[in-house]
Amino acid sequence: MDTYAVYRQADTYDHIDYVIEQYRLLHNTTVGNHEYEKNGTGYTSLQLCQSYYRNGTIYPGNETFEIDADVQNGINLQTVRHRELPDCYDFTVLILFDNEAHSGRIKIDLDTDVQIKECRDWKVTGATERNLTLTVLFDCLIILTCITSFCLCLRSVLTGIRLHKEYNQYCKSYALREVPWSDKMEFVNGWYILIIVSDTLTIVGSILKIEIQTKVLTSYDVCSIFLGTGTMFVWIGVVRYLGYFRKYNILILTLRAAFPNVIRFICCAGIIYISYCFCGWIVLGPYHEKFRSLNTVSECLFSLINGDDMFPTFKNMGHKSNLPLHHHHHRHYDTIKQRQNGVPTSDLQKFLAECNDLPNSGLYRLEEDRSCFMNCRIDPRQWFRNRQEPLVSDA
């Protein structure tokens, strides 16, 4: 779909006359309660700013021109709209007739800006703020819940980091070796970090939502970004609970194994995507409206990837590539093959398996000068020595 534009002088004048006429008949045409902005004792008049060349002389014969431009453009219309409750808005409407190219085609663009203003001298009869109060209380309950979840998850993460430091120091003292990175990550639960980020975004978004409802702020975009991203992370965290089911666990393990490779692929594909964006912007920008700006180029290429504009092309293709399907099956086969005899155990898990003391045996004492590893009935030096000594046969 191309941009809206006019091509004749008569159409240009008709559009301007239409805007002026609709501004004059505002009270008779709109179903909402609109009013002109009042400046003192009088109303703010409609402003028509024309962008033109103060001195423009063109010589088509020798392809020369002289231009002395004086640029001021815009049509401003500010209104106030009232709802059931005293919500007042200022609308700044800008209608731009763009004839910078002088190609016989005047593009028309409409831009609006909305700001919430404090209503003055208003009287409301029969209205109540009960719904607003209940909504604010519900938002406060969400904030308290997120704060509680944030504190609990943060405590768990800090506890895991403290245990990691103790285990790392323990291995350096008795085994004289570094702890593998895979064992280090066992102490940090990534789901807890995701919940912490989600709770932080939800708390900030809920506070902004309360401020917007009480007419203190108007940052709708910022509030929607925080709440939307926080909600997305919450639903991603639901995937964690699918791992408790036997049939879904293999899917979770496959996603976990493929995640690093997927991130590398996204980085490489993103670089190629950006290169196509710049190429399309530079090469096709002067010839097509979809490639006129870098933002529209990115949107156009994204629609091409999804097949929105290229569906007939893909439909007429006689064959499909089996490479993605083969890669998908190979990833599942490799994960299942590695885990057909059970989940591989790491050095940390083997170390913990040597401890036969039950949690209720009383040997797990919470003392500041002793860690849980010291309370376990295992000689760590003998355990690591047995791990390093080769097996000797009696024969």
Coordinates of C-alpha atoms in Angstrom, one line a residue:
M1 CA 0.0 0.0 0.0
D2 CA 1.5 3.3 -1.1
T3 CA 1.4 6.5 0.8
Y4 CA -1.5 8.9 0.4
A5 CA -0.7 11.7 -1.9
V6 CA -2.3 14.3 -4.3
Y7 CA -1.1 15.2 -7.8
R8 CA -3.1 18.2 -8.9
Q9 CA -3.4 21.8 -7.6
A10 CA -7.1 21.5 -7.4
D11 CA -6.8 18.5 -5.2
T12 CA -4.3 20.2 -2.9
Y13 CA -6.6 23.2 -2.4
D14 CA -9.6 21.0 -1.9
H15 CA -7.8 19.1 0.9
I16 CA -6.8 22.3 2.6
D17 CA -10.4 23.7 2.3
Y18 CA -11.7 20.4 3.8
V19 CA -9.4 20.7 6.8
I20 CA -10.5 24.3 7.5
E21 CA -14.2 23.4 7.0
Q22 CA -14.0 20.4 9.4
Y23 CA -12.2 22.6 12.0
R24 CA -15.0 25.1 11.7
L25 CA -17.8 22.5 12.0
L26 CA -16.1 20.6 14.9
H27 CA -19.1 20.9 17.2
N28 CA -21.5 19.8 14.6
T29 CA -19.7 16.8 13.2
T30 CA -18.0 15.0 16.2
V31 CA -19.8 12.7 18.6
G32 CA -17.3 13.4 21.3
N33 CA -17.1 16.4 23.6
H34 CA -14.4 18.5 21.9
E35 CA -13.6 22.2 22.4
Y36 CA -11.1 24.6 20.9
E37 CA -8.2 25.7 23.0
K38 CA -8.9 29.0 24.8
N39 CA -6.1 31.6 25.1
G40 CA -7.3 34.2 27.6
T41 CA -10.6 35.6 26.4
G42 CA -10.4 34.3 22.9
Y43 CA -10.0 30.9 21.2
T44 CA -6.8 29.8 19.5
S45 CA -7.2 30.2 15.8
L46 CA -6.4 27.6 13.2
Q47 CA -2.9 28.0 11.9
L48 CA -1.9 27.4 8.3
C49 CA 1.8 27.4 7.7
Q50 CA 3.0 27.1 4.1
S51 CA 6.4 26.0 3.1
Y52 CA 7.5 27.8 0.0
Y53 CA 10.5 29.3 -1.7
R54 CA 10.9 33.0 -1.2
N55 CA 12.7 33.2 -4.5
G56 CA 12.6 30.3 -6.9
T57 CA 13.7 30.8 -10.5
I58 CA 14.1 27.7 -12.8
Y59 CA 15.6 27.7 -16.3
P60 CA 14.7 24.3 -17.9
G61 CA 16.8 25.1 -21.0
N62 CA 20.2 25.1 -19.3
E63 CA 19.1 23.1 -16.2
T64 CA 19.9 25.8 -13.7
F65 CA 17.8 27.2 -10.8
E66 CA 18.0 29.7 -8.0
I67 CA 16.3 29.1 -4.7
D68 CA 16.0 31.2 -1.6
A69 CA 13.9 29.1 0.8
D70 CA 12.0 30.2 3.9
V71 CA 10.7 27.1 5.6
Q72 CA 7.8 27.0 8.1
N73 CA 5.2 24.3 7.9
G74 CA 2.4 22.7 9.8
I75 CA -1.3 22.9 10.7
N76 CA -1.9 22.8 14.4
L77 CA -5.2 21.9 16.0
Q78 CA -5.5 21.5 19.7
T79 CA -8.6 20.2 21.4
V80 CA -9.8 18.9 24.7
R81 CA -11.8 15.7 25.1
H82 CA -13.8 14.7 28.2
R83 CA -14.8 11.2 29.3
E84 CA -17.0 10.1 32.0
L85 CA -14.4 10.8 34.6
P86 CA -12.4 14.1 34.4
D87 CA -9.8 13.0 31.9
C88 CA -8.6 16.0 29.8
Y89 CA -6.4 15.6 26.7
D90 CA -4.6 18.1 24.5
F91 CA -4.4 17.0 20.9
T92 CA -1.8 18.5 18.6
V93 CA -2.6 17.5 15.0
L94 CA -0.1 18.2 12.2
I95 CA -1.1 17.7 8.6
L96 CA 1.9 18.0 6.4
F97 CA 1.7 18.6 2.6
D98 CA 5.2 17.5 1.4
N99 CA 6.3 19.0 -1.9
E100 CA 10.0 19.1 -1.3
A101 CA 10.9 17.0 -4.3
H102 CA 8.7 19.1 -6.7
S103 CA 8.0 16.0 -8.7
G104 CA 4.3 16.7 -9.3
R105 CA 3.3 14.5 -6.4
I106 CA 2.5 16.1 -3.0
K107 CA 2.6 13.6 -0.2
I108 CA 0.1 14.1 2.7
D109 CA 1.0 13.0 6.2
L110 CA -1.0 13.2 9.4
D111 CA 0.8 13.3 12.8
T112 CA -0.9 13.6 16.2
D113 CA 0.4 14.1 19.7
V114 CA -1.7 13.6 22.8
Q115 CA -0.9 14.9 26.2
I116 CA -2.9 14.5 29.4
K117 CA -3.7 17.8 31.1
E118 CA -5.2 18.6 34.5
C119 CA -8.8 19.5 34.2
R120 CA -9.8 22.8 35.8
D121 CA -13.2 23.9 37.1
W122 CA -14.9 20.6 36.5
K123 CA -18.0 19.2 38.3
V124 CA -19.0 15.6 38.1
T125 CA -22.4 14.4 39.4
G126 CA -23.2 10.8 40.0
A127 CA -19.7 9.5 39.2
T128 CA -17.6 7.5 41.6
E129 CA -13.9 6.6 41.7
R130 CA -14.5 3.1 43.1
N131 CA -13.3 1.3 40.0
L132 CA -10.1 3.4 40.0
T133 CA -9.5 2.7 43.7
L134 CA -9.9 -1.1 43.2
T135 CA -7.6 -1.0 40.2
V136 CA -4.9 0.8 42.2
L137 CA -5.3 -1.7 45.1
F138 CA -4.9 -4.6 42.7
D139 CA -1.8 -3.0 41.2
C140 CA -0.4 -2.6 44.7
L141 CA -1.1 -6.2 45.4
I142 CA 0.8 -7.2 42.3
I143 CA 3.7 -5.0 43.3
L144 CA 3.9 -6.6 46.8
T145 CA 3.7 -10.1 45.2
C146 CA 6.5 -9.3 42.8
I147 CA 8.6 -7.8 45.6
T148 CA 8.2 -11.0 47.6
S149 CA 9.1 -13.2 44.6
F150 CA 12.1 -10.9 43.9
C151 CA 13.5 -11.2 47.4
L152 CA 13.1 -15.0 47.6
C153 CA 14.7 -15.6 44.2
L154 CA 17.5 -13.1 45.0
R155 CA 18.2 -14.9 48.2
S156 CA 18.3 -18.3 46.4
V157 CA 20.7 -16.8 43.8
L158 CA 23.0 -15.3 46.5
T159 CA 23.0 -18.7 48.4
G160 CA 24.0 -20.5 45.2
I161 CA 26.8 -18.0 44.6
R162 CA 28.0 -18.5 48.2
L163 CA 28.0 -22.3 47.8
H164 CA 29.9 -21.9 44.6
K165 CA 32.6 -19.9 46.3
E166 CA 32.9 -22.5 49.0
Y167 CA 33.0 -25.4 46.6
N168 CA 35.6 -23.6 44.4
Q169 CA 37.8 -22.9 47.4
Y170 CA 37.4 -26.5 48.5
C171 CA 38.5 -27.9 45.2
K172 CA 41.5 -25.7 45.1
S173 CA 42.6 -26.7 48.6
Y174 CA 42.1 -30.5 48.4
A175 CA 42.1 -31.3 44.7
L176 CA 44.4 -28.6 43.4
R177 CA 42.4 -28.1 40.2
E178 CA 39.9 -25.6 38.8
V179 CA 36.2 -26.3 38.8
P180 CA 34.7 -26.8 35.3
W181 CA 32.4 -24.1 34.0
S182 CA 29.5 -26.7 33.8
D183 CA 29.8 -27.4 37.5
K184 CA 29.9 -23.6 38.2
M185 CA 26.6 -23.1 36.5
E186 CA 25.0 -25.8 38.6
F187 CA 25.0 -23.4 41.5
V188 CA 23.2 -20.6 39.6
N189 CA 19.6 -21.2 38.5
G190 CA 18.9 -19.4 35.3
W191 CA 15.2 -19.5 35.9
Y192 CA 15.6 -17.5 39.1
I193 CA 17.5 -14.9 37.2
L194 CA 14.7 -14.8 34.7
I195 CA 12.1 -14.4 37.5
I196 CA 14.1 -11.6 39.0
V197 CA 14.2 -9.7 35.7
S198 CA 10.5 -10.3 35.2
D199 CA 9.6 -9.1 38.7
T200 CA 11.7 -5.9 38.2
L201 CA 10.0 -5.1 34.9
T202 CA 6.6 -5.8 36.4
I203 CA 7.2 -3.6 39.4
V204 CA 8.4 -0.7 37.4
G205 CA 5.5 -1.1 34.9
S206 CA 2.9 -1.3 37.6
I207 CA 4.2 1.8 39.3
L208 CA 4.0 3.7 36.0
K209 CA 0.5 2.3 35.4
I210 CA -0.6 3.7 38.7
E211 CA 0.9 7.1 37.9
I212 CA -0.9 7.1 34.6
Q213 CA -4.2 6.2 36.1
T214 CA -3.8 9.0 38.7
K215 CA -3.0 11.5 35.8
V216 CA 0.5 12.1 37.0
L217 CA 2.4 10.7 34.0
T218 CA 1.6 10.1 30.4
S219 CA 4.4 7.6 29.5
Y220 CA 2.2 5.0 27.9
D221 CA 4.9 3.7 25.6
V222 CA 7.4 3.2 28.5
C223 CA 4.7 1.6 30.7
S224 CA 3.7 -0.8 27.9
I225 CA 7.3 -1.8 27.2
F226 CA 7.9 -2.7 30.9
L227 CA 4.6 -4.6 31.4
G228 CA 4.8 -6.4 28.0
T229 CA 8.4 -7.5 28.4
G230 CA 7.7 -8.6 32.0
T231 CA 4.6 -10.6 30.9
M232 CA 6.7 -12.3 28.2
F233 CA 9.3 -13.4 30.7
V234 CA 6.6 -14.7 33.0
W235 CA 5.2 -17.0 30.3
I236 CA 8.7 -18.1 29.3
G237 CA 9.2 -19.1 32.9
V238 CA 6.1 -21.4 32.6
V239 CA 8.2 -23.6 30.3
R240 CA 10.3 -24.6 33.4
Y241 CA 7.3 -26.4 34.9
L242 CA 6.9 -28.5 31.7
G243 CA 10.2 -30.2 32.6
Y244 CA 8.5 -32.0 35.5
F245 CA 6.5 -34.0 33.0
R246 CA 8.2 -37.1 31.6
K247 CA 7.2 -36.5 28.0
Y248 CA 8.0 -32.8 28.0
N249 CA 11.4 -33.2 29.7
I250 CA 13.2 -34.4 26.5
L251 CA 11.9 -31.2 24.8
I252 CA 13.3 -29.0 27.6
L253 CA 16.7 -30.8 27.4
T254 CA 16.8 -30.4 23.7
L255 CA 16.1 -26.7 24.0
R256 CA 18.8 -26.4 26.6
A257 CA 21.3 -28.2 24.5
A258 CA 20.5 -26.2 21.4
F259 CA 20.3 -22.8 23.0
P260 CA 24.0 -21.7 22.6
N261 CA 24.0 -22.7 19.0
V262 CA 20.8 -20.9 18.4
I263 CA 22.2 -17.7 19.9
R264 CA 25.3 -17.9 17.6
F265 CA 23.0 -18.4 14.6
I266 CA 20.9 -15.4 15.6
C267 CA 24.0 -13.2 15.8
C268 CA 25.2 -14.3 12.4
A269 CA 21.8 -14.0 10.8
G270 CA 21.3 -10.6 12.4
I271 CA 24.5 -9.3 10.8
I272 CA 23.4 -10.5 7.4
Y273 CA 19.9 -9.0 8.0
I274 CA 21.5 -5.6 8.8
S275 CA 23.6 -5.8 5.7
Y276 CA 20.5 -6.4 3.6
C277 CA 18.8 -3.5 5.2
F278 CA 21.5 -1.1 4.4
C279 CA 21.8 -2.5 0.8
G280 CA 18.1 -2.1 0.2
W281 CA 18.0 1.3 1.7
I282 CA 20.9 2.6 -0.5
V283 CA 20.0 0.8 -3.8
L284 CA 16.2 0.7 -3.8
G285 CA 15.4 3.8 -1.6
P286 CA 15.0 6.2 -4.5
Y287 CA 12.7 3.9 -6.4
H288 CA 10.2 2.4 -3.9
E289 CA 8.4 3.8 -0.9
K290 CA 9.0 0.7 1.2
F291 CA 12.8 1.3 1.0
R292 CA 12.6 5.1 1.6
S293 CA 13.9 4.9 5.2
L294 CA 15.9 2.4 7.2
N295 CA 13.0 1.7 9.5
T296 CA 10.6 0.8 6.6
V297 CA 13.4 -1.3 5.0
S298 CA 13.6 -3.4 8.1
E299 CA 9.8 -3.8 8.3
C300 CA 9.7 -4.7 4.6
L301 CA 12.4 -7.3 4.8
F302 CA 10.8 -8.8 8.0
S303 CA 7.6 -9.2 6.1
L304 CA 9.5 -10.9 3.2
I305 CA 11.0 -13.3 5.7
N306 CA 7.5 -14.2 7.0
G307 CA 6.2 -14.6 3.4
D308 CA 3.7 -11.8 3.6
D309 CA 4.7 -10.3 0.3
M310 CA 6.3 -13.3 -1.3
F311 CA 3.6 -15.9 -0.8
P312 CA 2.9 -16.4 -4.6
T313 CA 6.6 -16.9 -5.1
F314 CA 6.9 -19.6 -2.5
K315 CA 3.7 -21.2 -3.6
N316 CA 5.0 -21.6 -7.2
M317 CA 8.2 -23.2 -6.0
G318 CA 8.3 -26.9 -7.0
H319 CA 10.3 -28.2 -4.2
K320 CA 11.3 -27.5 -0.6
S321 CA 14.6 -27.7 1.1
N322 CA 15.0 -30.7 3.5
L323 CA 18.0 -29.2 5.3
P324 CA 16.1 -27.5 8.2
L325 CA 14.1 -30.7 8.7
H326 CA 17.3 -32.8 8.7
H327 CA 18.9 -30.4 11.2
H328 CA 15.9 -30.6 13.4
H329 CA 15.9 -34.4 13.5
H330 CA 19.7 -34.6 13.9
R331 CA 19.5 -32.3 17.0
H332 CA 16.8 -34.5 18.6
Y333 CA 18.7 -37.7 17.8
D334 CA 22.0 -36.4 19.2
T335 CA 20.3 -35.4 22.4
I336 CA 18.5 -38.7 22.8
K337 CA 21.7 -40.7 22.0
Q338 CA 23.7 -38.9 24.7
R339 CA 21.0 -39.6 27.3
Q340 CA 19.8 -43.1 26.4
N341 CA 21.7 -44.5 29.4
G342 CA 20.6 -41.8 31.8
V343 CA 21.7 -38.2 32.3
P344 CA 25.5 -37.9 32.4
T345 CA 26.8 -37.1 35.9
S346 CA 29.3 -34.4 36.5
D347 CA 32.1 -34.4 39.0
L348 CA 30.0 -32.3 41.4
Q349 CA 27.1 -34.8 41.2
K350 CA 29.5 -37.8 41.8
F351 CA 31.0 -36.0 44.8
L352 CA 27.6 -35.4 46.3
A353 CA 26.6 -39.0 45.6
E354 CA 29.4 -40.3 47.9
C355 CA 27.6 -38.7 50.9
N356 CA 25.2 -41.2 52.5
D357 CA 24.0 -39.0 55.3
L358 CA 20.3 -38.1 55.3
P359 CA 19.1 -34.5 55.7
N360 CA 17.5 -35.5 59.1
S361 CA 20.7 -37.1 60.4
G362 CA 21.7 -33.9 62.3
L363 CA 25.0 -33.7 60.4
Y364 CA 24.0 -30.7 58.3
R365 CA 24.6 -28.0 60.9
L366 CA 24.3 -24.3 59.9
E367 CA 27.5 -23.0 61.3
E368 CA 29.3 -19.9 60.0
D369 CA 32.8 -21.4 60.3
R370 CA 31.9 -24.7 58.7
S371 CA 30.3 -25.5 55.4
C372 CA 28.0 -28.3 54.5
F373 CA 30.9 -30.0 52.7
M374 CA 32.8 -30.3 55.9
N375 CA 29.9 -32.0 57.7
C376 CA 29.6 -34.8 55.1
R377 CA 31.2 -38.1 56.2
I378 CA 33.6 -38.2 53.3
D379 CA 37.4 -37.9 53.3
P380 CA 37.7 -35.4 50.4
R381 CA 41.4 -36.0 49.9
Q382 CA 40.9 -39.8 49.7
W383 CA 38.0 -39.2 47.2
F384 CA 40.0 -37.1 44.8
R385 CA 43.0 -39.4 45.2
N386 CA 40.8 -42.3 44.2
R387 CA 39.5 -40.3 41.2
Q388 CA 43.0 -39.6 40.0
E389 CA 44.7 -43.0 40.6
P390 CA 44.5 -45.6 37.8
L391 CA 42.8 -48.9 38.3
V392 CA 45.2 -51.7 39.1
S393 CA 44.3 -55.3 38.4
D394 CA 45.4 -58.2 40.8
A395 CA 46.2 -60.4 37.9

